[in-house]
Short mmCIF file of C-alpha atoms in Angstrom, two decimals:
data_model
loop_
_atom_site.label_atom_id
_atom_site.label_comp_id
_atom_site.label_asym_id
_atom_site.label_seq_id
_atom_site.Cartn_x
_atom_site.Cartn_y
_atom_site.Cartn_z
CA MET C 1 144.99 216.53 -3.08
CA CYS C 2 143.41 215.91 0.31
CA LYS C 3 144.62 219.26 1.63
CA GLN C 4 143.11 221.00 -1.38
CA LEU C 5 139.79 219.27 -0.87
CA GLU C 6 139.76 220.00 2.85
CA SER C 7 140.02 223.72 2.13
CA ASP C 8 136.51 223.60 0.70
CA ASP C 9 135.21 222.69 4.16
CA SER C 10 136.62 225.66 6.10
CA TYR C 11 134.67 227.46 8.83
CA THR C 12 132.26 230.13 7.75
CA ILE C 13 133.02 233.74 8.68
CA THR C 14 130.22 233.70 11.23
CA THR C 15 131.51 230.56 12.90
CA MET C 16 135.05 231.92 13.13
CA LYS C 17 133.83 235.13 14.75
CA VAL C 18 131.83 233.21 17.34
CA GLU C 19 134.78 230.92 17.97
CA ARG C 20 137.06 233.90 18.66
CA ILE C 21 134.51 235.39 21.04
CA TYR C 22 134.18 232.06 22.80
CA LEU C 23 137.96 231.73 23.23
CA LEU C 24 138.22 235.32 24.47
CA PHE C 25 135.60 234.94 27.13
CA TYR C 26 136.80 231.49 28.03
CA GLY C 27 140.23 233.01 28.67
CA ILE C 28 138.67 235.73 30.78
CA SER C 29 136.76 233.16 32.81
CA LEU C 30 139.98 231.24 33.47
CA ILE C 31 141.75 234.40 34.64
CA SER C 32 138.84 235.27 36.89
CA ALA C 33 138.84 231.78 38.34
CA CYS C 34 142.57 231.96 39.09
CA VAL C 35 142.51 235.44 40.60
CA ASN C 36 139.53 234.60 42.73
CA ALA C 37 140.48 231.03 43.47
CA PHE C 38 139.06 231.26 46.96
CA ASP C 39 135.94 233.17 45.98
CA PRO C 40 133.27 230.52 45.26
CA VAL C 41 130.79 233.12 43.99
CA THR C 42 133.17 234.55 41.35
CA THR C 43 134.30 231.07 40.35
CA THR C 44 130.70 229.96 39.85
CA VAL C 45 129.94 233.03 37.74
CA ALA C 46 133.02 232.41 35.57
CA MET C 47 132.02 228.79 35.01
CA GLY C 48 128.53 229.91 34.13
CA ILE C 49 129.87 232.34 31.53
CA GLY C 50 131.96 229.57 29.96
CA ALA C 51 128.99 227.20 29.79
CA THR C 52 126.74 229.88 28.33
CA LEU C 53 129.27 230.81 25.64
CA GLY C 54 129.64 227.13 24.83
CA THR C 55 125.90 226.96 24.21
CA ILE C 56 126.04 230.12 22.07
CA TYR C 57 128.90 228.63 20.01
CA LYS C 58 126.89 225.49 19.32
CA TYR C 59 123.88 227.63 18.41
CA PHE C 60 125.83 229.55 15.75
CA GLN C 61 127.76 226.56 14.40
CA GLU C 62 126.24 225.33 11.14
CA SER C 63 124.58 221.94 11.37
CA CYS C 64 122.66 219.64 9.05
CA THR C 65 119.26 220.68 10.41
CA PRO C 66 116.25 222.68 9.18
CA LYS C 67 117.64 225.68 11.08
CA TRP C 68 120.46 225.84 8.53
CA ILE C 69 118.99 223.99 5.56
CA VAL C 70 115.56 225.02 4.30
CA PHE C 71 114.43 225.45 0.71
CA ASN C 72 113.08 228.85 -0.32
CA ALA C 73 111.17 227.97 -3.49
CA THR C 74 109.80 231.48 -3.97
CA GLY C 75 113.23 232.98 -3.54
CA LEU C 76 114.73 230.72 -6.20
CA ASP C 77 111.97 231.47 -8.71
CA VAL C 78 112.33 235.22 -8.13
CA ASP C 79 116.10 235.03 -8.54
CA LEU C 80 115.79 233.08 -11.77
CA GLU C 81 113.22 235.48 -13.20
CA LYS C 82 114.82 238.74 -12.06
CA ARG C 83 118.56 238.03 -12.07
CA LEU C 84 119.18 235.49 -14.84
CA PHE C 85 118.96 237.21 -18.23
CA GLY C 86 118.29 235.67 -21.63
CA GLN C 87 117.91 232.11 -20.37
CA HIS C 88 114.24 231.21 -20.68
CA ILE C 89 114.98 227.50 -21.18
CA ALA C 90 117.38 227.20 -18.25
CA THR C 91 115.06 229.20 -15.99
CA ARG C 92 112.15 226.87 -16.67
CA ILE C 93 114.15 223.65 -16.30
CA ILE C 94 116.02 224.66 -13.13
CA SER C 95 112.85 225.88 -11.44
CA LYS C 96 110.90 222.68 -12.13
CA ALA C 97 113.82 220.33 -11.44
CA VAL C 98 114.92 221.85 -8.14
CA ASN C 99 111.40 222.51 -6.86
CA GLY C 100 110.32 218.98 -7.71
CA PHE C 101 113.34 217.40 -6.07
CA LEU C 102 113.49 219.45 -2.87
CA ASN C 103 109.76 219.20 -2.28
CA ASN C 104 109.95 215.41 -2.48
CA ASP C 105 110.51 213.88 0.95
CA ASN C 106 111.53 210.56 -0.55
CA PRO C 107 113.46 211.04 -3.83
CA LYS C 108 114.52 207.85 -5.61
CA LYS C 109 117.96 209.18 -6.55
CA PRO C 110 120.11 212.31 -6.14
CA LEU C 111 119.36 215.30 -8.35
CA VAL C 112 121.94 215.47 -11.16
CA LEU C 113 122.04 218.59 -13.34
CA SER C 114 124.46 219.17 -16.21
CA LEU C 115 124.67 222.84 -17.23
CA HIS C 116 126.15 223.66 -20.63
CA GLY C 117 126.99 226.81 -22.58
CA TRP C 118 129.59 229.44 -23.32
CA THR C 119 131.40 231.26 -20.55
CA GLY C 120 129.53 234.09 -18.84
CA THR C 121 126.06 232.81 -19.67
CA GLY C 122 125.03 232.13 -16.05
CA LYS C 123 125.98 228.53 -15.16
CA ASN C 124 127.94 229.39 -12.01
CA PHE C 125 125.39 232.06 -11.19
CA VAL C 126 122.57 229.50 -11.20
CA SER C 127 124.55 227.16 -8.94
CA LYS C 128 124.96 230.04 -6.51
CA MET C 129 121.23 230.82 -6.64
CA ILE C 130 120.34 227.23 -5.77
CA ALA C 131 122.79 227.22 -2.83
CA GLU C 132 121.59 230.61 -1.55
CA ASN C 133 117.98 229.46 -1.52
CA PHE C 134 118.69 226.12 0.14
CA TYR C 135 121.49 226.69 2.66
CA LYS C 136 121.39 229.54 5.15
CA GLU C 137 125.11 230.12 4.53
CA GLY C 138 124.73 229.88 0.74
CA MET C 139 127.97 229.08 -1.08
CA ASP C 140 129.84 229.49 2.23
CA SER C 141 127.98 226.51 3.68
CA SER C 142 130.15 223.64 4.83
CA PHE C 143 127.69 221.38 2.99
CA VAL C 144 128.42 222.90 -0.43
CA HIS C 145 131.51 221.42 -2.09
CA VAL C 146 133.04 222.87 -5.25
CA PHE C 147 135.52 220.95 -7.38
CA THR C 148 137.47 222.64 -10.17
CA SER C 149 139.17 220.22 -12.53
CA GLU C 150 142.46 222.06 -13.03
CA LEU C 151 142.81 222.75 -9.30
CA HIS C 152 141.70 219.49 -7.73
CA PHE C 153 142.49 217.02 -10.54
CA PRO C 154 145.49 218.52 -12.39
CA HIS C 155 147.62 215.44 -13.16
CA ALA C 156 146.49 212.73 -15.58
CA SER C 157 149.03 210.33 -14.06
CA GLN C 158 147.16 210.42 -10.73
CA ILE C 159 143.70 209.68 -12.10
CA GLU C 160 143.29 206.48 -10.04
CA THR C 161 144.23 208.33 -6.86
CA TYR C 162 141.76 211.08 -7.69
CA LYS C 163 139.00 208.52 -8.20
CA SER C 164 139.59 206.96 -4.79
CA GLN C 165 139.84 210.31 -3.00
CA LEU C 166 136.74 211.66 -4.74
CA GLN C 167 134.72 208.62 -3.68
CA GLN C 168 135.89 208.93 -0.08
CA TRP C 169 135.22 212.67 -0.05
CA ILE C 170 131.66 212.32 -1.30
CA LYS C 171 130.89 209.40 1.00
CA GLY C 172 132.26 211.22 4.04
CA ASN C 173 130.36 214.44 3.37
CA VAL C 174 127.05 212.76 2.59
CA THR C 175 127.44 210.69 5.75
CA ASN C 176 127.87 213.97 7.61
CA CYS C 177 124.90 215.60 5.83
CA PRO C 178 122.62 213.75 3.38
CA GLN C 179 121.54 217.09 1.86
CA SER C 180 125.02 217.95 0.57
CA MET C 181 125.64 219.71 -2.73
CA PHE C 182 128.58 218.92 -5.04
CA ILE C 183 129.48 221.28 -7.87
CA PHE C 184 131.95 220.17 -10.54
CA ASP C 185 133.23 223.17 -12.49
CA GLU C 186 135.11 223.00 -15.82
CA MET C 187 133.81 219.55 -16.67
CA ASP C 188 135.08 220.01 -20.21
CA LYS C 189 138.63 220.09 -18.79
CA MET C 190 138.23 217.09 -16.52
CA HIS C 191 139.95 213.80 -17.24
CA PRO C 192 137.50 211.52 -19.10
CA GLY C 193 136.25 208.72 -16.91
CA LEU C 194 136.80 210.46 -13.58
CA ILE C 195 133.12 211.18 -13.14
CA ASP C 196 132.34 207.50 -13.77
CA SER C 197 134.02 206.76 -10.44
CA ILE C 198 131.07 208.35 -8.60
CA LYS C 199 128.40 206.72 -10.76
CA PRO C 200 127.13 204.44 -7.93
CA TYR C 201 126.35 207.50 -5.80
CA LEU C 202 124.12 208.95 -8.53
CA ASP C 203 122.15 205.77 -9.21
CA TYR C 204 118.85 204.41 -7.92
CA TYR C 205 120.11 202.79 -4.71
CA ASP C 206 118.45 203.02 -1.32
CA LYS C 207 121.86 202.79 0.36
CA LEU C 208 125.49 202.03 -0.44
CA ASP C 209 127.51 200.67 2.47
CA GLY C 210 124.85 202.00 4.81
CA VAL C 211 124.81 205.51 3.30
CA SER C 212 121.90 207.01 1.35
CA TYR C 213 122.78 209.53 -1.37
CA ARG C 214 119.23 210.16 -2.54
CA LYS C 215 118.94 213.64 -1.03
CA ALA C 216 122.23 214.97 -2.39
CA ILE C 217 122.56 217.36 -5.34
CA PHE C 218 125.22 217.08 -8.06
CA ILE C 219 125.76 219.92 -10.52
CA PHE C 220 128.13 219.66 -13.50
CA LEU C 221 129.23 222.86 -15.25
CA SER C 222 130.74 222.71 -18.72
CA ASN C 223 131.46 224.69 -21.87
CA ALA C 224 131.04 221.45 -23.80
CA GLY C 225 128.06 221.67 -26.13
CA GLY C 226 128.38 225.45 -26.30
CA GLU C 227 129.04 225.38 -30.04
CA SER C 228 125.91 223.41 -30.87
CA ILE C 229 123.80 225.64 -28.61
CA THR C 230 125.22 228.77 -30.24
CA GLN C 231 124.71 227.37 -33.72
CA THR C 232 121.03 226.75 -33.03
CA ALA C 233 120.61 230.24 -31.56
CA LEU C 234 122.32 231.74 -34.61
CA GLU C 235 120.07 229.80 -36.99
CA PHE C 236 116.99 231.18 -35.23
CA TRP C 237 118.43 234.71 -35.41
CA LYS C 238 119.21 234.42 -39.13
CA ALA C 239 115.70 233.15 -39.77
CA GLY C 240 114.32 236.23 -38.04
CA ARG C 241 112.81 234.17 -35.24
CA ASN C 242 112.65 235.28 -31.62
CA ARG C 243 115.14 233.51 -29.31
CA GLU C 244 112.26 232.81 -26.90
CA GLU C 245 110.90 230.47 -29.58
CA ILE C 246 113.86 228.14 -29.03
CA GLU C 247 112.71 225.07 -27.11
CA LEU C 248 114.64 222.39 -25.26
CA ALA C 249 113.67 219.94 -28.01
CA ASP C 250 115.60 222.09 -30.51
CA LEU C 251 118.79 221.62 -28.50
CA GLU C 252 118.59 218.43 -26.45
CA ASN C 253 119.71 215.82 -28.98
CA LYS C 254 122.55 217.94 -30.37
CA LEU C 255 123.68 218.85 -26.88
CA THR C 256 123.74 215.28 -25.58
CA LEU C 257 125.65 214.02 -28.61
CA SER C 258 128.21 216.82 -28.55
CA VAL C 259 128.89 216.25 -24.85
CA PHE C 260 129.01 212.45 -25.13
CA ASN C 261 131.36 212.55 -28.13
CA ASN C 262 133.69 215.27 -26.82
CA LYS C 263 136.91 213.45 -25.87
CA LYS C 264 138.05 216.45 -23.82
CA SER C 265 134.98 216.39 -21.61
CA GLY C 266 134.70 214.62 -18.26
CA LEU C 267 131.40 213.23 -19.55
CA TRP C 268 132.98 211.65 -22.65
CA HIS C 269 131.46 208.19 -23.15
CA THR C 270 130.51 208.18 -19.49
CA SER C 271 128.02 205.61 -18.26
CA LEU C 272 126.09 208.43 -16.59
CA ILE C 273 124.59 209.16 -19.98
CA ASP C 274 124.10 205.50 -20.93
CA LYS C 275 122.30 204.85 -17.65
CA ASN C 276 120.28 208.08 -17.83
CA LEU C 277 121.64 209.25 -14.48
CA VAL C 278 121.84 212.89 -15.56
CA ASP C 279 118.32 214.15 -14.85
CA PHE C 280 118.56 217.29 -16.98
CA PHE C 281 120.98 218.62 -19.57
CA VAL C 282 120.43 222.36 -19.26
CA PRO C 283 121.44 224.57 -22.22
CA PHE C 284 122.51 228.18 -21.64
CA LEU C 285 122.08 230.35 -24.72
CA PRO C 286 124.72 232.89 -25.79
CA LEU C 287 123.88 236.39 -24.56
CA GLU C 288 122.99 239.28 -26.83
CA TYR C 289 123.79 242.98 -26.42
CA LYS C 290 120.55 243.70 -24.58
CA HIS C 291 121.30 241.00 -22.01
CA VAL C 292 124.73 242.47 -21.32
CA VAL C 293 123.06 245.84 -20.69
CA GLN C 294 120.69 244.15 -18.24
CA CYS C 295 123.64 242.56 -16.45
CA ALA C 296 125.36 245.94 -16.11
CA LEU C 297 122.22 247.58 -14.71
CA ALA C 298 121.72 244.71 -12.26
CA GLU C 299 125.32 245.02 -11.06
CA MET C 300 124.81 248.75 -10.45
CA GLU C 301 121.72 247.99 -8.42
CA ALA C 302 123.63 245.35 -6.43
CA ARG C 303 126.19 248.05 -5.57
CA ASP C 304 123.42 250.42 -4.45
CA LEU C 305 124.17 252.72 -7.38
CA GLU C 306 121.58 254.59 -9.40
CA PRO C 307 121.11 252.54 -12.61
CA ASP C 308 122.62 254.51 -15.49
CA MET C 309 121.61 253.37 -18.97
CA SER C 310 124.36 255.36 -20.66
CA VAL C 311 127.03 253.64 -18.57
CA ALA C 312 125.43 250.23 -19.16
CA ASP C 313 125.43 250.89 -22.92
CA GLN C 314 129.09 251.91 -22.81
CA VAL C 315 130.04 248.75 -20.91
CA ALA C 316 128.11 246.59 -23.38
CA ARG C 317 129.71 248.31 -26.39
CA ASP C 318 133.19 247.58 -25.02
CA LEU C 319 132.71 243.83 -25.22
CA MET C 320 133.53 241.58 -28.18
CA TYR C 321 130.71 239.98 -30.19
CA PHE C 322 130.39 237.23 -32.78
CA PRO C 323 129.96 236.58 -35.64
CA LYS C 324 132.27 239.55 -36.31
CA SER C 325 130.17 240.95 -39.12
CA GLU C 326 126.81 240.78 -37.36
CA ARG C 327 128.01 241.21 -33.73
CA VAL C 328 125.08 239.23 -32.32
CA PHE C 329 126.39 237.35 -29.29
CA SER C 330 128.80 238.42 -26.54
CA VAL C 331 132.02 236.37 -26.57
CA THR C 332 132.33 236.49 -22.78
CA GLY C 333 128.67 236.88 -21.91
CA CYS C 334 128.36 238.87 -18.70
CA LYS C 335 131.54 237.50 -17.15
CA THR C 336 133.61 240.71 -17.40
CA ILE C 337 130.84 243.11 -16.45
CA VAL C 338 132.06 243.59 -12.88
CA SER C 339 135.58 244.66 -13.90
CA LYS C 340 134.30 246.77 -16.79
CA LEU C 341 131.89 248.60 -14.53
CA ASP C 342 134.73 249.38 -12.10
CA TYR C 343 136.28 251.41 -14.89
CA TYR C 344 133.21 253.56 -15.55
CA VAL C 345 131.79 254.20 -12.08
#
């Protein structure tokens, strides 16, 4: 378990490159010093090179400072508007929640977001957007920690061990950097009650054992609640109403109840809900055909390809939709767009 968790904190590619350069030149300086052992000038130069490279290494090594952690509010808003398709509710909530929290120098508690919806609707994508516009290294930052239930917490018999290790992991990383981000993927597959073990770190405390968690960000990703969200979207569609008319109020109560009462969800009967520690339950609507087309065009642009509507249409047509008779919503959202596009371009 610990080895798996430690893998999340590996060096970034940039840091590894600098480290190799440092070791190379350090080796060269040692050789020069040995060969010219009686040449004080050469020895001094070699030592100077080693010291300089040491300074360069420290300069490129990620640290918990404004040089590496700075919030780009405009960048996040642009990403949400231009790259997240069909999610007017999520776009609005995420923008206000993250902007409000990161522009507050003295938050009263950590930011806790719970993102819900079918696969491929943009939950992981949004998490990535937040990281990219907050940490210079984005998702590769050593201050971003991703937990996947089936990978990091696979055995129900070890739940108590997981709880202890999770607490220690969060405490250690927040001690290292107060502005750490923790992403819990597949919450609907997590052992119920596990998340309750970190409840104290999400609450309104100035400090716990000398550590403040108020500047940390916790993001929960789950398919739980997807059915109720889809049902509401389908009702609007059948009534001939525009999906943009759907408001958070139309989904919030159903979503909270379906998550709280889902025995397979890590949030089942959790005190996080009772204590109102989840700041926002964010619904992600199922994606329609037109949104899949937009995803395909955006992926072409990301690959520096000329956007081709005919190819995007073909990719969208290849996907499965539901209900079967009406074919309104994509079963997999935009999740398989990348592999599908590989086939056509």
